[in-house]
Coordinates of C-alpha atoms and ligand atoms in Angstrom, one line a residue:
M1 CA 96.3 -44.1 -56.3
K2 CA 96.7 -45.3 -52.8
K3 CA 95.1 -48.7 -52.2
E4 CA 92.1 -48.6 -49.9
Y5 CA 91.7 -51.3 -47.3
I6 CA 88.8 -52.3 -45.1
D7 CA 88.2 -54.6 -42.0
L8 CA 84.7 -56.1 -41.6
H9 CA 85.1 -58.0 -38.4
I10 CA 86.1 -56.2 -35.2
H11 CA 85.0 -56.7 -31.6
T12 CA 84.7 -54.2 -28.8
K13 CA 84.0 -54.2 -25.1
A14 CA 80.3 -54.5 -25.9
S15 CA 81.0 -58.2 -26.3
D16 CA 84.3 -59.9 -25.5
G17 CA 86.7 -57.5 -27.0
I18 CA 89.2 -55.4 -25.0
F19 CA 89.0 -52.1 -26.9
S20 CA 86.3 -49.6 -26.3
P21 CA 84.6 -48.4 -29.5
A22 CA 86.7 -45.2 -29.2
Q23 CA 89.9 -47.2 -29.1
V24 CA 88.9 -49.1 -32.2
V25 CA 88.1 -45.9 -34.0
E26 CA 91.5 -44.5 -33.0
V27 CA 93.3 -47.5 -34.6
V28 CA 91.1 -47.5 -37.7
L29 CA 91.8 -43.8 -38.3
K30 CA 95.5 -44.2 -37.7
L31 CA 95.6 -47.1 -40.2
E32 CA 93.6 -44.9 -42.6
L33 CA 91.2 -47.8 -43.3
K34 CA 88.5 -46.8 -45.8
A35 CA 85.7 -48.7 -44.1
F36 CA 85.2 -51.0 -41.0
S37 CA 82.5 -52.9 -39.3
I38 CA 82.1 -53.5 -35.6
T39 CA 80.7 -57.0 -35.3
D40 CA 80.2 -57.7 -31.6
H41 CA 78.7 -61.0 -30.4
D42 CA 74.9 -60.7 -30.1
T43 CA 74.8 -56.9 -29.5
I44 CA 75.1 -53.8 -31.6
N45 CA 75.8 -51.5 -28.6
G46 CA 79.4 -50.8 -29.6
F47 CA 78.4 -49.6 -33.1
A48 CA 76.4 -46.5 -32.1
E49 CA 79.3 -45.1 -30.1
A50 CA 81.8 -45.7 -32.9
E51 CA 79.4 -44.1 -35.5
K52 CA 79.3 -40.9 -33.5
L53 CA 83.0 -40.8 -33.2
I54 CA 83.9 -41.1 -36.8
R55 CA 81.7 -38.3 -38.0
G56 CA 83.7 -35.8 -40.1
N57 CA 86.4 -38.4 -40.9
N58 CA 86.9 -40.0 -44.2
V59 CA 85.9 -43.5 -43.1
E60 CA 82.8 -45.5 -43.5
I61 CA 81.2 -47.7 -40.8
I62 CA 79.0 -50.6 -41.5
P63 CA 76.6 -51.8 -38.9
G64 CA 77.3 -55.4 -38.0
V65 CA 76.7 -58.2 -35.5
E66 CA 78.0 -61.7 -35.0
L67 CA 75.3 -64.1 -33.9
S68 CA 76.1 -67.2 -31.9
C69 CA 74.3 -70.2 -33.3
H70 CA 74.7 -74.0 -33.0
Y71 CA 74.6 -76.7 -35.6
R72 CA 75.3 -80.4 -35.3
G73 CA 77.4 -80.1 -32.2
S74 CA 79.4 -77.0 -33.4
D75 CA 79.4 -73.3 -32.7
V76 CA 78.5 -71.5 -35.9
H77 CA 78.9 -67.7 -36.0
I78 CA 76.8 -65.8 -38.5
L79 CA 77.8 -62.2 -39.3
G80 CA 75.0 -59.8 -40.1
Y81 CA 75.9 -56.6 -42.1
Y82 CA 73.7 -53.6 -42.8
I83 CA 71.1 -54.8 -40.3
D84 CA 68.5 -52.3 -39.4
Y85 CA 69.6 -52.2 -35.8
A86 CA 67.0 -49.6 -34.8
N87 CA 64.2 -52.0 -35.7
P88 CA 62.5 -52.8 -32.3
E89 CA 61.7 -56.4 -33.5
F90 CA 65.5 -56.9 -34.1
E91 CA 66.4 -55.5 -30.7
K92 CA 63.8 -57.8 -29.0
K93 CA 65.1 -60.9 -30.7
I94 CA 68.8 -60.2 -30.3
F95 CA 68.2 -59.6 -26.6
K96 CA 67.3 -63.3 -26.5
F97 CA 70.8 -64.2 -27.8
R98 CA 72.3 -62.1 -25.0
Q99 CA 70.0 -63.7 -22.5
E100 CA 71.2 -67.1 -23.6
R101 CA 74.7 -66.0 -23.0
Y102 CA 73.9 -64.8 -19.5
E103 CA 72.1 -68.0 -18.5
R104 CA 75.0 -70.0 -20.0
G105 CA 77.4 -68.0 -17.9
E106 CA 75.4 -68.9 -14.8
E107 CA 75.6 -72.6 -15.8
M108 CA 79.3 -72.4 -16.3
V109 CA 79.7 -70.9 -12.8
S110 CA 77.5 -73.6 -11.3
R111 CA 79.6 -76.3 -13.0
L112 CA 82.7 -74.6 -11.6
N113 CA 81.1 -74.6 -8.2
E114 CA 80.5 -78.3 -8.5
L115 CA 84.2 -78.7 -9.3
G116 CA 85.0 -77.0 -6.0
I117 CA 85.8 -73.6 -7.6
N118 CA 84.0 -71.1 -5.5
L119 CA 83.5 -68.4 -8.2
S120 CA 80.3 -66.3 -8.0
M121 CA 78.3 -65.0 -10.9
E122 CA 78.6 -61.6 -9.2
T123 CA 82.3 -61.5 -10.1
V124 CA 81.6 -62.5 -13.7
K125 CA 78.8 -59.8 -13.8
D126 CA 81.1 -57.1 -12.5
I127 CA 83.7 -58.0 -15.2
A128 CA 81.2 -58.2 -18.0
G129 CA 79.4 -55.0 -17.0
K130 CA 76.9 -54.3 -19.8
S131 CA 78.6 -56.6 -22.3
A132 CA 77.2 -59.8 -23.7
V133 CA 78.6 -62.4 -21.4
G134 CA 81.2 -64.7 -22.8
R135 CA 83.9 -67.2 -21.7
P136 CA 86.5 -64.4 -21.8
H137 CA 84.6 -62.8 -18.9
V138 CA 84.5 -66.1 -17.0
A139 CA 88.2 -66.5 -17.6
D140 CA 89.0 -63.0 -16.3
A141 CA 86.8 -63.7 -13.2
L142 CA 88.8 -66.9 -12.5
L143 CA 92.0 -65.0 -12.9
K144 CA 90.9 -62.2 -10.7
E145 CA 89.9 -64.6 -7.9
E146 CA 93.2 -66.4 -8.4
F147 CA 91.6 -69.8 -9.2
V148 CA 94.0 -69.8 -12.2
Q149 CA 97.4 -68.1 -12.8
T150 CA 96.8 -67.2 -16.5
Y151 CA 94.0 -66.5 -18.8
D152 CA 94.8 -69.5 -21.0
E153 CA 94.9 -71.8 -18.0
A154 CA 91.2 -70.9 -17.4
F155 CA 90.4 -72.4 -20.8
A156 CA 92.7 -75.3 -20.6
R157 CA 91.5 -76.4 -17.2
Y158 CA 87.9 -75.3 -17.0
I159 CA 86.1 -73.6 -19.9
G160 CA 87.8 -74.6 -23.1
Y161 CA 85.8 -76.7 -25.6
H162 CA 86.7 -80.0 -24.0
A163 CA 87.0 -78.9 -20.4
P164 CA 84.7 -79.8 -17.6
A165 CA 82.9 -76.5 -17.0
Y166 CA 82.4 -75.7 -20.7
V167 CA 78.7 -75.1 -21.6
P168 CA 77.8 -74.8 -25.3
K169 CA 75.4 -72.2 -26.6
Q170 CA 72.7 -74.4 -28.1
T171 CA 69.5 -72.3 -28.3
F172 CA 69.7 -70.9 -31.8
T173 CA 70.1 -72.6 -35.2
P174 CA 72.0 -70.9 -38.1
E175 CA 68.6 -70.7 -39.8
Q176 CA 67.2 -68.6 -37.0
G177 CA 70.3 -66.4 -37.1
I178 CA 70.1 -65.9 -40.9
D179 CA 66.3 -65.2 -40.6
L180 CA 66.9 -62.6 -37.9
I181 CA 69.5 -60.8 -40.1
H182 CA 67.1 -61.0 -43.1
L183 CA 64.2 -59.7 -41.0
T184 CA 65.9 -56.3 -41.1
R185 CA 67.2 -56.6 -44.6
G186 CA 70.7 -57.4 -43.6
V187 CA 73.3 -59.5 -45.3
A188 CA 74.1 -62.9 -43.6
V189 CA 77.7 -64.2 -43.9
L190 CA 79.2 -67.3 -42.4
A191 CA 82.0 -66.2 -40.0
H192 CA 85.5 -67.9 -40.1
P193 CA 84.5 -71.3 -41.7
G194 CA 88.2 -72.2 -41.3
T195 CA 87.8 -72.4 -37.5
L196 CA 84.5 -74.2 -37.8
K197 CA 86.2 -77.0 -39.7
H198 CA 83.0 -78.4 -41.2
D199 CA 83.0 -77.3 -44.9
E200 CA 80.3 -79.9 -45.5
F201 CA 77.9 -77.7 -43.5
V202 CA 78.2 -74.9 -46.0
P203 CA 75.6 -76.2 -48.6
D204 CA 73.1 -76.5 -45.7
F205 CA 73.6 -72.8 -44.8
I206 CA 73.4 -71.8 -48.4
A207 CA 70.0 -73.6 -48.5
M208 CA 69.0 -71.5 -45.4
G209 CA 69.6 -68.4 -47.4
L210 CA 73.2 -67.5 -46.5
D211 CA 74.5 -64.5 -48.6
G212 CA 78.2 -64.9 -48.1
I213 CA 81.3 -66.6 -46.7
E214 CA 84.1 -64.9 -44.7
A215 CA 87.2 -65.8 -46.7
Y216 CA 89.8 -63.5 -45.1
H217 CA 90.3 -64.0 -41.4
S218 CA 93.3 -63.9 -39.0
Q219 CA 93.0 -67.6 -38.4
H220 CA 92.7 -68.6 -42.0
S221 CA 95.7 -69.9 -43.9
R222 CA 96.3 -68.7 -47.4
N223 CA 94.8 -72.0 -48.6
D224 CA 91.7 -71.3 -46.5
V225 CA 91.3 -67.9 -48.1
T226 CA 91.5 -69.3 -51.6
R227 CA 89.3 -72.3 -50.8
Y228 CA 86.5 -70.1 -49.3
K229 CA 86.7 -67.6 -52.2
N230 CA 86.2 -70.4 -54.6
M231 CA 83.5 -71.9 -52.5
A232 CA 81.6 -68.6 -52.5
D233 CA 82.0 -68.3 -56.3
K234 CA 80.7 -71.9 -56.6
F235 CA 77.6 -71.2 -54.6
G236 CA 77.0 -67.8 -56.2
V237 CA 77.4 -65.8 -53.0
I238 CA 79.9 -63.1 -52.0
Y239 CA 83.0 -63.5 -49.8
T240 CA 84.0 -61.0 -47.2
G241 CA 86.7 -60.7 -44.5
G242 CA 88.1 -59.1 -41.4
S243 CA 90.6 -59.4 -38.7
D244 CA 88.3 -60.6 -35.9
C245 CA 90.3 -58.4 -33.6
H246 CA 89.4 -58.9 -30.0
G247 CA 92.0 -56.4 -28.7
P248 CA 95.6 -56.8 -27.7
R249 CA 95.3 -59.7 -25.3
K250 CA 98.1 -61.6 -26.9
G251 CA 100.1 -58.4 -27.8
N252 CA 98.9 -58.0 -31.3
V253 CA 96.3 -55.5 -32.5
L254 CA 94.9 -57.3 -35.5
I255 CA 92.8 -54.5 -36.9
G256 CA 93.5 -54.1 -40.7
N257 CA 95.9 -57.0 -40.9
Q258 CA 94.0 -58.8 -43.7
R259 CA 94.6 -56.0 -46.3
I260 CA 91.1 -56.5 -47.7
P261 CA 90.4 -54.4 -50.8
Y262 CA 87.5 -52.0 -50.8
K263 CA 86.0 -53.9 -53.8
I264 CA 84.8 -56.6 -51.3
L265 CA 82.6 -54.0 -49.7
E266 CA 81.2 -52.9 -53.0
N267 CA 80.1 -56.5 -53.6
L268 CA 78.5 -56.5 -50.1
K269 CA 76.7 -53.3 -50.9
K270 CA 75.2 -54.8 -54.1
V271 CA 73.8 -57.7 -52.1
K272 CA 72.4 -55.2 -49.5
E273 CA 70.7 -53.3 -52.3
S274 CA 69.0 -56.5 -53.5
K275 CA 67.4 -57.0 -50.1
Ligands
AMP301 P1 82.1 -67.7 -26.2 O1 81.6 -66.9 -27.4 O2 81.6 -67.2 -24.9 O3 82.1 -69.2 -26.3 O4 83.7 -67.3 -26.1 C1 84.5 -67.5 -27.2 C2 85.8 -66.7 -27.0 O5 86.6 -67.2 -26.0 C3 86.7 -66.7 -28.2 O6 86.3 -65.6 -29.1 C4 88.0 -66.5 -27.7 O7 88.3 -65.1 -27.5 C5 88.0 -67.1 -26.3 N1 88.5 -68.5 -26.3 C6 87.9 -69.7 -26.6 N2 88.7 -70.7 -26.5 C7 89.9 -70.2 -26.0 C8 91.1 -70.8 -25.6 N3 91.3 -72.2 -25.7 N4 92.1 -70.0 -25.2 C9 91.9 -68.7 -25.1 N5 90.8 -68.1 -25.5 C10 89.8 -68.8 -25.9
FE302 FE1 84.7 -63.4 -29.5
FE303 FE1 83.4 -65.7 -34.3
ZN304 ZN1 84.3 -62.5 -34.1

């Protein structure tokens, strides 16, 4: 039998991805993935469109979201799967995460202005459209107005983690993120711990009710994958994985690249059923 693969971490234009939901669906169908999840930052707007588009095809879509949280000076991303996105309480709360992103965008623009970069929030807004505002939109705005020559230069000089106009997202704790996912009986998974680089935080998140750890990820080494699988086993939670594709900005479309077996989704479903 042909092996069946999945990808549980994909972004669209609804947050800071490049692809529209339709383009993601096109790639997913071409690769003949068995299942996929759209996990945009702080919004589920990309999901609804993709769900309509896959109807009649032999592929499963899992509702997902990636919540931006902050813990002890680090960005912590919490993935939520099988959330009841139609729950009005969920929509109300997730709106606050988007609002934080917008206000933080304004703050980055004002820091840029202080640095003598005459960028306006209007330009950032035009680029972001209805999307949850992120640094990639600010970078594109800087590029459009020719304050930088390349996208990467925007991060290196202005909005990268240690650059002068960088503003962290500090409003939400991982506990609030996990609770929000659980509010609608979703499954909460720690995104890409290999990029977080604070394995010592994991027991804290487990104590907060975390259900799983993302082991497969485009930025994880093979050692990372093994380490996080073992860590998940040790804590008695599941492990998941995905490409974290944001679109072909650097030439590569990452969708499907982790070759994740369908079995991983079966484990995720078991946890969902226990919710
Ligand atoms: P945000 O969630 O608004 O903090 O934006 C994070 C996104 O910005 C990441 O997902 C990357 O796509 C992008 N990003 C962050 N740092 C860099 C960097 N140094 N160079 C290029 N892109 C970056
Ligand atoms: Fe992102
Ligand atoms: Fe992330
Ligand atoms: Zn992501």
